[in-house]
JSON list of C-alpha atoms in Angstrom, two decimals:
[
{"chain": "A", "resi": 1293, "resn": "PRO", "atom": "CA", "xyz": [81.52, 78.33, 14.08]},
{"chain": "A", "resi": 1294, "resn": "SER", "atom": "CA", "xyz": [80.64, 79.89, 17.45]},
{"chain": "A", "resi": 1295, "resn": "ALA", "atom": "CA", "xyz": [81.53, 83.35, 16.12]},
{"chain": "A", "resi": 1296, "resn": "THR", "atom": "CA", "xyz": [79.66, 83.01, 12.84]},
{"chain": "A", "resi": 1297, "resn": "HIS", "atom": "CA", "xyz": [76.63, 81.65, 14.70]},
{"chain": "A", "resi": 1298, "resn": "ARG", "atom": "CA", "xyz": [76.48, 84.90, 16.68]},
{"chain": "A", "resi": 1299, "resn": "LEU", "atom": "CA", "xyz": [76.79, 86.98, 13.52]},
{"chain": "A", "resi": 1300, "resn": "LYS", "atom": "CA", "xyz": [73.35, 85.78, 12.46]},
{"chain": "A", "resi": 1301, "resn": "ALA", "atom": "CA", "xyz": [71.87, 88.15, 15.06]},
{"chain": "A", "resi": 1302, "resn": "PHE", "atom": "CA", "xyz": [73.17, 91.25, 13.25]},
{"chain": "A", "resi": 1303, "resn": "ASP", "atom": "CA", "xyz": [71.10, 93.28, 10.78]},
{"chain": "A", "resi": 1304, "resn": "LEU", "atom": "CA", "xyz": [74.04, 94.03, 8.49]},
{"chain": "A", "resi": 1305, "resn": "LEU", "atom": "CA", "xyz": [77.44, 92.49, 7.82]},
{"chain": "A", "resi": 1306, "resn": "ALA", "atom": "CA", "xyz": [80.19, 94.09, 5.72]},
{"chain": "A", "resi": 1307, "resn": "MET", "atom": "CA", "xyz": [83.55, 92.42, 5.07]},
{"chain": "A", "resi": 1308, "resn": "ARG", "atom": "CA", "xyz": [86.61, 94.40, 4.01]},
{"chain": "A", "resi": 1309, "resn": "ASP", "atom": "CA", "xyz": [88.59, 91.70, 2.17]},
{"chain": "A", "resi": 1310, "resn": "PRO", "atom": "CA", "xyz": [87.90, 88.70, -0.10]},
{"chain": "A", "resi": 1311, "resn": "LEU", "atom": "CA", "xyz": [89.23, 86.07, 2.32]},
{"chain": "A", "resi": 1312, "resn": "SER", "atom": "CA", "xyz": [86.84, 87.24, 5.04]},
{"chain": "A", "resi": 1313, "resn": "ARG", "atom": "CA", "xyz": [83.95, 87.46, 2.58]},
{"chain": "A", "resi": 1314, "resn": "ASN", "atom": "CA", "xyz": [84.55, 83.93, 1.33]},
{"chain": "A", "resi": 1315, "resn": "GLU", "atom": "CA", "xyz": [84.76, 82.63, 4.90]},
{"chain": "A", "resi": 1316, "resn": "ILE", "atom": "CA", "xyz": [81.50, 84.33, 5.90]},
{"chain": "A", "resi": 1317, "resn": "LYS", "atom": "CA", "xyz": [79.67, 83.11, 2.81]},
{"chain": "A", "resi": 1318, "resn": "SER", "atom": "CA", "xyz": [80.90, 79.55, 3.40]},
{"chain": "A", "resi": 1319, "resn": "HIS", "atom": "CA", "xyz": [78.87, 79.63, 6.63]},
{"chain": "A", "resi": 1320, "resn": "GLY", "atom": "CA", "xyz": [75.71, 80.56, 4.74]},
{"chain": "A", "resi": 1321, "resn": "LEU", "atom": "CA", "xyz": [75.77, 84.24, 5.73]},
{"chain": "A", "resi": 1322, "resn": "THR", "atom": "CA", "xyz": [75.35, 87.21, 3.40]},
{"chain": "A", "resi": 1323, "resn": "CYS", "atom": "CA", "xyz": [77.46, 90.34, 3.60]},
{"chain": "A", "resi": 1324, "resn": "LEU", "atom": "CA", "xyz": [78.28, 93.53, 1.74]},
{"chain": "A", "resi": 1325, "resn": "ASP", "atom": "CA", "xyz": [81.65, 94.00, 0.06]},
{"chain": "A", "resi": 1326, "resn": "ALA", "atom": "CA", "xyz": [83.31, 97.14, 1.41]},
{"chain": "A", "resi": 1327, "resn": "PRO", "atom": "CA", "xyz": [87.07, 97.67, 1.64]},
{"chain": "A", "resi": 1328, "resn": "ASP", "atom": "CA", "xyz": [88.54, 99.20, 4.78]},
{"chain": "A", "resi": 1329, "resn": "LEU", "atom": "CA", "xyz": [87.35, 102.77, 5.34]},
{"chain": "A", "resi": 1330, "resn": "ALA", "atom": "CA", "xyz": [90.94, 103.94, 5.81]},
{"chain": "A", "resi": 1331, "resn": "ILE", "atom": "CA", "xyz": [91.15, 103.81, 1.99]},
{"chain": "A", "resi": 1332, "resn": "ARG", "atom": "CA", "xyz": [88.24, 106.22, 1.70]},
{"chain": "A", "resi": 1333, "resn": "GLU", "atom": "CA", "xyz": [89.81, 108.51, 4.30]},
{"chain": "A", "resi": 1334, "resn": "ALA", "atom": "CA", "xyz": [93.01, 108.64, 2.23]},
{"chain": "A", "resi": 1335, "resn": "THR", "atom": "CA", "xyz": [91.30, 109.17, -1.14]},
{"chain": "A", "resi": 1336, "resn": "SER", "atom": "CA", "xyz": [89.27, 112.06, 0.30]},
{"chain": "A", "resi": 1337, "resn": "PHE", "atom": "CA", "xyz": [92.38, 113.72, 1.75]},
{"chain": "A", "resi": 1338, "resn": "PRO", "atom": "CA", "xyz": [93.11, 117.13, 0.13]},
{"chain": "A", "resi": 1339, "resn": "PRO", "atom": "CA", "xyz": [95.72, 116.95, -2.67]},
{"chain": "A", "resi": 1340, "resn": "SER", "atom": "CA", "xyz": [99.25, 117.87, -1.63]},
{"chain": "A", "resi": 1341, "resn": "THR", "atom": "CA", "xyz": [100.96, 120.93, -3.11]},
{"chain": "A", "resi": 1342, "resn": "ALA", "atom": "CA", "xyz": [104.30, 120.09, -1.46]},
{"chain": "A", "resi": 1343, "resn": "LEU", "atom": "CA", "xyz": [107.16, 118.59, -3.44]},
{"chain": "A", "resi": 1344, "resn": "LYS", "atom": "CA", "xyz": [107.93, 114.95, -2.75]},
{"chain": "A", "resi": 1345, "resn": "LYS", "atom": "CA", "xyz": [110.92, 114.41, -0.52]},
{"chain": "A", "resi": 1346, "resn": "ASN", "atom": "CA", "xyz": [113.64, 111.92, -1.37]},
{"chain": "A", "resi": 1347, "resn": "ASN", "atom": "CA", "xyz": [112.67, 110.02, 1.74]},
{"chain": "A", "resi": 1348, "resn": "THR", "atom": "CA", "xyz": [111.53, 106.48, 2.55]},
{"chain": "A", "resi": 1349, "resn": "ILE", "atom": "CA", "xyz": [109.25, 105.96, 5.53]},
{"chain": "A", "resi": 1350, "resn": "VAL", "atom": "CA", "xyz": [109.33, 102.83, 7.68]},
{"chain": "A", "resi": 1351, "resn": "SER", "atom": "CA", "xyz": [106.23, 102.09, 9.73]},
{"chain": "A", "resi": 1352, "resn": "ASP", "atom": "CA", "xyz": [105.81, 99.59, 12.55]},
{"chain": "A", "resi": 1353, "resn": "SER", "atom": "CA", "xyz": [104.12, 96.19, 12.86]},
{"chain": "A", "resi": 1354, "resn": "THR", "atom": "CA", "xyz": [101.46, 94.70, 15.09]},
{"chain": "A", "resi": 1355, "resn": "ARG", "atom": "CA", "xyz": [104.15, 92.14, 16.02]},
{"chain": "A", "resi": 1356, "resn": "PRO", "atom": "CA", "xyz": [106.67, 93.66, 18.48]},
{"chain": "A", "resi": 1357, "resn": "GLU", "atom": "CA", "xyz": [109.60, 91.58, 17.24]},
{"chain": "A", "resi": 1358, "resn": "ILE", "atom": "CA", "xyz": [109.00, 92.81, 13.66]},
{"chain": "A", "resi": 1359, "resn": "THR", "atom": "CA", "xyz": [108.61, 96.38, 14.88]},
{"chain": "A", "resi": 1360, "resn": "LYS", "atom": "CA", "xyz": [112.06, 96.12, 16.45]},
{"chain": "A", "resi": 1361, "resn": "GLN", "atom": "CA", "xyz": [113.55, 94.86, 13.16]},
{"chain": "A", "resi": 1362, "resn": "LEU", "atom": "CA", "xyz": [111.82, 97.62, 11.16]},
{"chain": "A", "resi": 1363, "resn": "ARG", "atom": "CA", "xyz": [113.16, 100.26, 13.53]},
{"chain": "A", "resi": 1364, "resn": "LEU", "atom": "CA", "xyz": [116.68, 98.85, 13.19]},
{"chain": "A", "resi": 1365, "resn": "LEU", "atom": "CA", "xyz": [116.42, 98.68, 9.40]},
{"chain": "A", "resi": 1366, "resn": "ALA", "atom": "CA", "xyz": [115.30, 102.33, 9.24]},
{"chain": "A", "resi": 1367, "resn": "GLN", "atom": "CA", "xyz": [118.37, 103.28, 11.25]},
{"chain": "A", "resi": 1368, "resn": "GLN", "atom": "CA", "xyz": [120.69, 101.23, 9.00]},
{"chain": "A", "resi": 1369, "resn": "ARG", "atom": "CA", "xyz": [119.21, 102.63, 5.76]},
{"chain": "A", "resi": 1370, "resn": "ASN", "atom": "CA", "xyz": [118.92, 106.19, 7.08]},
{"chain": "A", "resi": 1371, "resn": "TRP", "atom": "CA", "xyz": [115.16, 106.04, 6.42]},
{"chain": "A", "resi": 1372, "resn": "GLN", "atom": "CA", "xyz": [112.52, 107.78, 8.52]},
{"chain": "A", "resi": 1373, "resn": "TYR", "atom": "CA", "xyz": [110.95, 105.56, 11.18]},
{"chain": "A", "resi": 1374, "resn": "LEU", "atom": "CA", "xyz": [107.36, 106.72, 11.63]},
{"chain": "A", "resi": 1375, "resn": "PRO", "atom": "CA", "xyz": [104.95, 104.26, 13.32]},
{"chain": "A", "resi": 1376, "resn": "ILE", "atom": "CA", "xyz": [101.23, 104.55, 12.62]},
{"chain": "A", "resi": 1377, "resn": "LEU", "atom": "CA", "xyz": [100.58, 104.63, 16.37]},
{"chain": "A", "resi": 1378, "resn": "TYR", "atom": "CA", "xyz": [100.13, 108.11, 17.80]},
{"chain": "A", "resi": 1379, "resn": "PRO", "atom": "CA", "xyz": [101.41, 109.49, 21.13]},
{"chain": "A", "resi": 1380, "resn": "PRO", "atom": "CA", "xyz": [98.35, 110.09, 23.34]},
{"chain": "A", "resi": 1381, "resn": "THR", "atom": "CA", "xyz": [98.32, 113.35, 25.28]},
{"chain": "A", "resi": 1382, "resn": "THR", "atom": "CA", "xyz": [95.35, 112.52, 27.52]},
{"chain": "A", "resi": 1383, "resn": "PRO", "atom": "CA", "xyz": [93.98, 109.19, 28.78]},
{"chain": "A", "resi": 1384, "resn": "ARG", "atom": "CA", "xyz": [90.92, 107.84, 26.98]},
{"chain": "A", "resi": 1385, "resn": "PRO", "atom": "CA", "xyz": [88.28, 105.48, 28.38]},
{"chain": "A", "resi": 1386, "resn": "GLY", "atom": "CA", "xyz": [89.10, 101.79, 28.38]},
{"chain": "A", "resi": 1387, "resn": "LYS", "atom": "CA", "xyz": [91.73, 99.70, 30.11]},
{"chain": "A", "resi": 1388, "resn": "LYS", "atom": "CA", "xyz": [93.92, 99.35, 27.00]},
{"chain": "A", "resi": 1389, "resn": "SER", "atom": "CA", "xyz": [93.99, 103.09, 26.28]},
{"chain": "A", "resi": 1390, "resn": "GLN", "atom": "CA", "xyz": [94.77, 103.90, 29.91]},
{"chain": "A", "resi": 1391, "resn": "LYS", "atom": "CA", "xyz": [97.58, 101.32, 29.92]},
{"chain": "A", "resi": 1392, "resn": "ILE", "atom": "CA", "xyz": [99.08, 102.87, 26.77]},
{"chain": "A", "resi": 1393, "resn": "PHE", "atom": "CA", "xyz": [98.86, 106.36, 28.28]},
{"chain": "A", "resi": 1394, "resn": "LYS", "atom": "CA", "xyz": [100.67, 105.23, 31.46]},
{"chain": "A", "resi": 1395, "resn": "LYS", "atom": "CA", "xyz": [103.38, 103.53, 29.39]},
{"chain": "A", "resi": 1396, "resn": "ILE", "atom": "CA", "xyz": [103.90, 106.70, 27.33]},
{"chain": "A", "resi": 1397, "resn": "LYS", "atom": "CA", "xyz": [104.22, 108.79, 30.49]},
{"chain": "A", "resi": 1398, "resn": "LEU", "atom": "CA", "xyz": [106.83, 106.33, 31.73]},
{"chain": "A", "resi": 1399, "resn": "ALA", "atom": "CA", "xyz": [108.63, 106.45, 28.38]},
{"chain": "A", "resi": 1400, "resn": "ARG", "atom": "CA", "xyz": [108.84, 110.24, 28.48]},
{"chain": "A", "resi": 1401, "resn": "ALA", "atom": "CA", "xyz": [110.28, 110.05, 31.98]},
{"chain": "A", "resi": 1402, "resn": "LEU", "atom": "CA", "xyz": [112.86, 107.46, 30.90]},
{"chain": "A", "resi": 1403, "resn": "GLY", "atom": "CA", "xyz": [114.06, 109.55, 27.96]},
{"chain": "A", "resi": 1404, "resn": "PRO", "atom": "CA", "xyz": [116.61, 107.74, 25.72]},
{"chain": "A", "resi": 1405, "resn": "LEU", "atom": "CA", "xyz": [116.43, 104.65, 27.94]},
{"chain": "A", "resi": 1406, "resn": "ALA", "atom": "CA", "xyz": [112.83, 104.05, 26.83]},
{"chain": "A", "resi": 1407, "resn": "LYS", "atom": "CA", "xyz": [114.12, 102.54, 23.59]},
{"chain": "A", "resi": 1408, "resn": "TYR", "atom": "CA", "xyz": [115.74, 99.72, 25.56]},
{"chain": "A", "resi": 1409, "resn": "LEU", "atom": "CA", "xyz": [113.37, 99.29, 28.52]},
{"chain": "A", "resi": 1410, "resn": "LEU", "atom": "CA", "xyz": [109.95, 99.48, 26.83]},
{"chain": "A", "resi": 1411, "resn": "SER", "atom": "CA", "xyz": [108.31, 97.01, 24.47]},
{"chain": "A", "resi": 1412, "resn": "PRO", "atom": "CA", "xyz": [108.80, 98.12, 20.82]},
{"chain": "A", "resi": 1413, "resn": "ARG", "atom": "CA", "xyz": [105.01, 98.55, 20.62]},
{"chain": "A", "resi": 1414, "resn": "TYR", "atom": "CA", "xyz": [104.86, 101.17, 23.38]},
{"chain": "A", "resi": 1415, "resn": "HIS", "atom": "CA", "xyz": [108.05, 102.82, 22.18]},
{"chain": "A", "resi": 1416, "resn": "ALA", "atom": "CA", "xyz": [106.38, 103.13, 18.75]},
{"chain": "A", "resi": 1417, "resn": "HIS", "atom": "CA", "xyz": [103.54, 105.12, 20.35]},
{"chain": "A", "resi": 1418, "resn": "LEU", "atom": "CA", "xyz": [106.14, 107.59, 21.57]},
{"chain": "A", "resi": 1419, "resn": "LEU", "atom": "CA", "xyz": [107.54, 108.20, 18.06]},
{"chain": "A", "resi": 1420, "resn": "GLY", "atom": "CA", "xyz": [104.33, 108.36, 16.02]},
{"chain": "A", "resi": 1421, "resn": "ALA", "atom": "CA", "xyz": [102.82, 111.42, 14.34]},
{"chain": "A", "resi": 1422, "resn": "PRO", "atom": "CA", "xyz": [100.51, 113.53, 16.56]},
{"chain": "A", "resi": 1423, "resn": "ASP", "atom": "CA", "xyz": [97.43, 112.92, 14.39]},
{"chain": "A", "resi": 1424, "resn": "LEU", "atom": "CA", "xyz": [96.20, 111.17, 11.24]},
{"chain": "A", "resi": 1425, "resn": "PRO", "atom": "CA", "xyz": [96.55, 114.19, 8.86]},
{"chain": "A", "resi": 1426, "resn": "SER", "atom": "CA", "xyz": [100.20, 114.57, 9.91]},
{"chain": "A", "resi": 1427, "resn": "TYR", "atom": "CA", "xyz": [100.82, 110.88, 9.29]},
{"chain": "A", "resi": 1428, "resn": "MET", "atom": "CA", "xyz": [99.18, 110.97, 5.86]},
{"chain": "A", "resi": 1429, "resn": "ASN", "atom": "CA", "xyz": [101.11, 114.13, 4.91]},
{"chain": "A", "resi": 1430, "resn": "ALA", "atom": "CA", "xyz": [104.36, 112.34, 5.73]},
{"chain": "A", "resi": 1431, "resn": "LEU", "atom": "CA", "xyz": [103.32, 109.31, 3.65]},
{"chain": "A", "resi": 1432, "resn": "ARG", "atom": "CA", "xyz": [102.34, 111.25, 0.54]},
{"chain": "A", "resi": 1433, "resn": "GLU", "atom": "CA", "xyz": [105.47, 113.43, 0.63]},
{"chain": "A", "resi": 1434, "resn": "SER", "atom": "CA", "xyz": [107.70, 110.33, 0.71]},
{"chain": "A", "resi": 1435, "resn": "ASN", "atom": "CA", "xyz": [108.97, 108.31, -2.24]},
{"chain": "A", "resi": 1436, "resn": "GLY", "atom": "CA", "xyz": [107.90, 105.00, -0.70]},
{"chain": "A", "resi": 1437, "resn": "VAL", "atom": "CA", "xyz": [106.85, 103.18, 2.45]},
{"chain": "A", "resi": 1438, "resn": "LEU", "atom": "CA", "xyz": [107.90, 99.96, 4.18]},
{"chain": "A", "resi": 1439, "resn": "THR", "atom": "CA", "xyz": [105.29, 98.76, 6.65]},
{"chain": "A", "resi": 1440, "resn": "GLY", "atom": "CA", "xyz": [104.05, 95.85, 8.72]},
{"chain": "A", "resi": 1441, "resn": "ARG", "atom": "CA", "xyz": [100.68, 97.51, 9.30]},
{"chain": "A", "resi": 1442, "resn": "PHE", "atom": "CA", "xyz": [97.47, 96.73, 7.42]},
{"chain": "A", "resi": 1443, "resn": "HIS", "atom": "CA", "xyz": [96.11, 100.27, 7.81]},
{"chain": "A", "resi": 1444, "resn": "THR", "atom": "CA", "xyz": [99.33, 101.88, 6.59]},
{"chain": "A", "resi": 1445, "resn": "ALA", "atom": "CA", "xyz": [98.99, 99.73, 3.45]},
{"chain": "A", "resi": 1446, "resn": "CYS", "atom": "CA", "xyz": [95.37, 100.95, 3.15]},
{"chain": "A", "resi": 1447, "resn": "LEU", "atom": "CA", "xyz": [96.46, 104.58, 3.39]},
{"chain": "A", "resi": 1448, "resn": "CYS", "atom": "CA", "xyz": [99.21, 104.04, 0.80]},
{"chain": "A", "resi": 1449, "resn": "ILE", "atom": "CA", "xyz": [96.69, 102.52, -1.61]},
{"chain": "A", "resi": 1450, "resn": "GLY", "atom": "CA", "xyz": [94.33, 105.45, -1.08]},
{"chain": "A", "resi": 1451, "resn": "LEU", "atom": "CA", "xyz": [97.10, 108.01, -1.51]},
{"chain": "A", "resi": 1452, "resn": "GLY", "atom": "CA", "xyz": [98.80, 106.17, -4.39]},
{"chain": "A", "resi": 1453, "resn": "ILE", "atom": "CA", "xyz": [102.13, 105.82, -2.53]},
{"chain": "A", "resi": 1454, "resn": "PRO", "atom": "CA", "xyz": [104.39, 102.86, -3.47]},
{"chain": "A", "resi": 1455, "resn": "PHE", "atom": "CA", "xyz": [104.93, 100.48, -0.58]},
{"chain": "A", "resi": 1456, "resn": "ILE", "atom": "CA", "xyz": [106.28, 97.13, 0.49]},
{"chain": "A", "resi": 1457, "resn": "ALA", "atom": "CA", "xyz": [104.58, 95.26, 3.31]},
{"chain": "A", "resi": 1458, "resn": "ILE", "atom": "CA", "xyz": [105.91, 92.75, 5.80]},
{"chain": "A", "resi": 1459, "resn": "GLY", "atom": "CA", "xyz": [103.42, 90.00, 6.59]},
{"chain": "A", "resi": 1460, "resn": "SER", "atom": "CA", "xyz": [101.18, 90.77, 9.59]},
{"chain": "A", "resi": 1461, "resn": "ASN", "atom": "CA", "xyz": [99.59, 88.48, 12.18]},
{"chain": "A", "resi": 1462, "resn": "THR", "atom": "CA", "xyz": [96.99, 87.32, 9.61]},
{"chain": "A", "resi": 1463, "resn": "ASP", "atom": "CA", "xyz": [96.69, 87.24, 5.81]},
{"chain": "A", "resi": 1464, "resn": "LYS", "atom": "CA", "xyz": [94.75, 90.53, 5.78]},
{"chain": "A", "resi": 1465, "resn": "ILE", "atom": "CA", "xyz": [97.46, 92.50, 3.93]},
{"chain": "A", "resi": 1466, "resn": "GLN", "atom": "CA", "xyz": [97.80, 89.78, 1.31]},
{"chain": "A", "resi": 1467, "resn": "SER", "atom": "CA", "xyz": [94.03, 89.70, 0.86]},
{"chain": "A", "resi": 1468, "resn": "LEU", "atom": "CA", "xyz": [93.93, 93.51, 0.53]},
{"chain": "A", "resi": 1469, "resn": "LEU", "atom": "CA", "xyz": [96.55, 93.47, -2.21]},
{"chain": "A", "resi": 1470, "resn": "ILE", "atom": "CA", "xyz": [94.69, 90.77, -4.14]},
{"chain": "A", "resi": 1471, "resn": "ASP", "atom": "CA", "xyz": [91.52, 92.86, -3.90]},
{"chain": "A", "resi": 1472, "resn": "ALA", "atom": "CA", "xyz": [93.42, 95.92, -5.15]},
{"chain": "A", "resi": 1473, "resn": "GLY", "atom": "CA", "xyz": [94.87, 94.08, -8.15]},
{"chain": "A", "resi": 1474, "resn": "LEU", "atom": "CA", "xyz": [98.45, 94.02, -6.82]},
{"chain": "A", "resi": 1475, "resn": "ASN", "atom": "CA", "xyz": [100.70, 90.97, -6.79]},
{"chain": "A", "resi": 1476, "resn": "PRO", "atom": "CA", "xyz": [101.43, 89.97, -3.17]},
{"chain": "A", "resi": 1477, "resn": "GLN", "atom": "CA", "xyz": [104.63, 88.22, -4.26]},
{"chain": "A", "resi": 1478, "resn": "GLN", "atom": "CA", "xyz": [106.01, 91.57, -5.44]},
{"chain": "A", "resi": 1479, "resn": "ARG", "atom": "CA", "xyz": [104.71, 93.77, -2.61]},
{"chain": "A", "resi": 1480, "resn": "ILE", "atom": "CA", "xyz": [104.83, 91.52, 0.48]},
{"chain": "A", "resi": 1481, "resn": "PHE", "atom": "CA", "xyz": [108.09, 90.22, 1.96]},
{"chain": "A", "resi": 1482, "resn": "PRO", "atom": "CA", "xyz": [108.47, 87.68, 4.77]},
{"chain": "A", "resi": 1483, "resn": "SER", "atom": "CA", "xyz": [110.11, 89.04, 7.91]},
{"chain": "A", "resi": 1484, "resn": "SER", "atom": "CA", "xyz": [113.10, 86.76, 7.26]},
{"chain": "A", "resi": 1485, "resn": "SER", "atom": "CA", "xyz": [113.88, 88.78, 4.09]},
{"chain": "A", "resi": 1486, "resn": "LEU", "atom": "CA", "xyz": [113.37, 92.18, 5.68]},
{"chain": "A", "resi": 1487, "resn": "HIS", "atom": "CA", "xyz": [117.01, 93.20, 5.70]},
{"chain": "A", "resi": 1488, "resn": "SER", "atom": "CA", "xyz": [117.37, 92.47, 1.97]},
{"chain": "A", "resi": 1489, "resn": "ILE", "atom": "CA", "xyz": [115.08, 95.42, 1.16]},
{"chain": "A", "resi": 1490, "resn": "ASN", "atom": "CA", "xyz": [117.17, 98.29, -0.19]},
{"chain": "A", "resi": 1491, "resn": "HIS", "atom": "CA", "xyz": [114.51, 100.42, -1.87]},
{"chain": "A", "resi": 1492, "resn": "ILE", "atom": "CA", "xyz": [110.77, 100.68, -2.47]},
{"chain": "A", "resi": 1493, "resn": "PRO", "atom": "CA", "xyz": [110.04, 100.09, -6.18]},
{"chain": "A", "resi": 1494, "resn": "PRO", "atom": "CA", "xyz": [107.63, 102.60, -7.73]},
{"chain": "A", "resi": 1495, "resn": "PHE", "atom": "CA", "xyz": [104.27, 101.37, -8.96]},
{"chain": "A", "resi": 1496, "resn": "THR", "atom": "CA", "xyz": [104.34, 100.04, -12.51]},
{"chain": "A", "resi": 1497, "resn": "PRO", "atom": "CA", "xyz": [101.84, 101.45, -15.06]},
{"chain": "A", "resi": 1498, "resn": "SER", "atom": "CA", "xyz": [99.70, 98.30, -14.66]},
{"chain": "A", "resi": 1499, "resn": "GLU", "atom": "CA", "xyz": [99.73, 98.67, -10.86]},
{"chain": "A", "resi": 1500, "resn": "ILE", "atom": "CA", "xyz": [98.75, 102.34, -11.14]},
{"chain": "A", "resi": 1501, "resn": "GLU", "atom": "CA", "xyz": [95.84, 101.38, -13.40]},
{"chain": "A", "resi": 1502, "resn": "SER", "atom": "CA", "xyz": [94.74, 98.56, -11.07]},
{"chain": "A", "resi": 1503, "resn": "LEU", "atom": "CA", "xyz": [94.79, 100.86, -8.04]},
{"chain": "A", "resi": 1504, "resn": "ALA", "atom": "CA", "xyz": [92.82, 103.58, -9.85]},
{"chain": "A", "resi": 1505, "resn": "ASN", "atom": "CA", "xyz": [90.16, 101.02, -10.77]},
{"chain": "A", "resi": 1506, "resn": "PHE", "atom": "CA", "xyz": [90.14, 99.64, -7.23]},
{"chain": "A", "resi": 1507, "resn": "ARG", "atom": "CA", "xyz": [89.65, 103.09, -5.67]},
{"chain": "A", "resi": 1508, "resn": "GLN", "atom": "CA", "xyz": [86.83, 103.84, -8.09]},
{"chain": "A", "resi": 1509, "resn": "GLU", "atom": "CA", "xyz": [85.09, 100.54, -7.40]},
{"chain": "A", "resi": 1510, "resn": "SER", "atom": "CA", "xyz": [85.65, 100.94, -3.67]},
{"chain": "A", "resi": 1511, "resn": "GLU", "atom": "CA", "xyz": [83.76, 104.23, -3.64]},
{"chain": "A", "resi": 1512, "resn": "ILE", "atom": "CA", "xyz": [80.75, 102.45, -5.14]},
{"chain": "A", "resi": 1513, "resn": "HIS", "atom": "CA", "xyz": [80.93, 99.83, -2.38]},
{"chain": "A", "resi": 1514, "resn": "PHE", "atom": "CA", "xyz": [81.28, 102.52, 0.30]},
{"chain": "A", "resi": 1515, "resn": "GLU", "atom": "CA", "xyz": [78.14, 104.28, -0.94]},
{"chain": "A", "resi": 1516, "resn": "LYS", "atom": "CA", "xyz": [76.23, 101.00, -0.91]},
{"chain": "A", "resi": 1517, "resn": "LEU", "atom": "CA", "xyz": [77.40, 100.38, 2.66]},
{"chain": "A", "resi": 1518, "resn": "PHE", "atom": "CA", "xyz": [76.33, 103.80, 3.91]},
{"chain": "A", "resi": 1519, "resn": "THR", "atom": "CA", "xyz": [73.00, 103.52, 2.12]},
{"chain": "A", "resi": 1520, "resn": "ALA", "atom": "CA", "xyz": [72.41, 100.14, 3.78]},
{"chain": "A", "resi": 1521, "resn": "ILE", "atom": "CA", "xyz": [73.25, 101.63, 7.19]},
{"chain": "A", "resi": 1522, "resn": "ARG", "atom": "CA", "xyz": [70.90, 104.58, 6.61]},
{"chain": "A", "resi": 1523, "resn": "ASN", "atom": "CA", "xyz": [68.12, 102.18, 5.63]},
{"chain": "A", "resi": 1524, "resn": "LEU", "atom": "CA", "xyz": [68.43, 100.50, 9.03]},
{"chain": "A", "resi": 1525, "resn": "LEU", "atom": "CA", "xyz": [67.58, 103.75, 10.79]},
{"chain": "A", "resi": 1526, "resn": "PRO", "atom": "CA", "xyz": [63.97, 104.56, 11.71]},
{"chain": "A", "resi": 1527, "resn": "ALA", "atom": "CA", "xyz": [62.19, 106.86, 9.27]},
{"chain": "A", "resi": 1528, "resn": "ASN", "atom": "CA", "xyz": [61.28, 109.36, 11.98]},
{"chain": "A", "resi": 1529, "resn": "PRO", "atom": "CA", "xyz": [63.84, 109.11, 14.78]}
]
């Protein structure tokens, strides 16, 4: 209640998933429906001309203990471990970014020992792709993705890449899949069942159709969001 009370001071609210929208509306607030913008970033990415590799990608999780299990599973299955976190080359403003940069410098100095001495989260930064286009190229050239990250699931939906998700720290991935017309029971596994995953099933024809409709509807919502933001700007800045 204290958080939603403060939201009343904002000129515009946009919620990216149905659970959040329902929660906001239950407090008497109005909001726009707009899925996460990572989906738009992926759908606007230039089409790939490269052949798909017979390769499964394993991403990380916001939960360090799950990240460690995902990394181990990738090693056992001979899959590519590629966290969504990127390795920073220069420090950015903010205490968190500076802390990450210092940890990465330490990890590089430790070499192979970093895997054992650093938290799985900071070790994941060390192994990530250098930038977003590189990460998306790797996703779309794979035959499937296993992830514990909400935004990796968003990118897979935008790119049309089959994936399985491990539950995150909230129900945001489950809510995203419901919004996209996917069955969470088929695409989300609990962490306790992680090591039973042997392959990433391709999308069924009905899933492909649902995702195509979702991406098309999402673009309409994105345009409404940007129009609403533009309308908040002064006419003659």
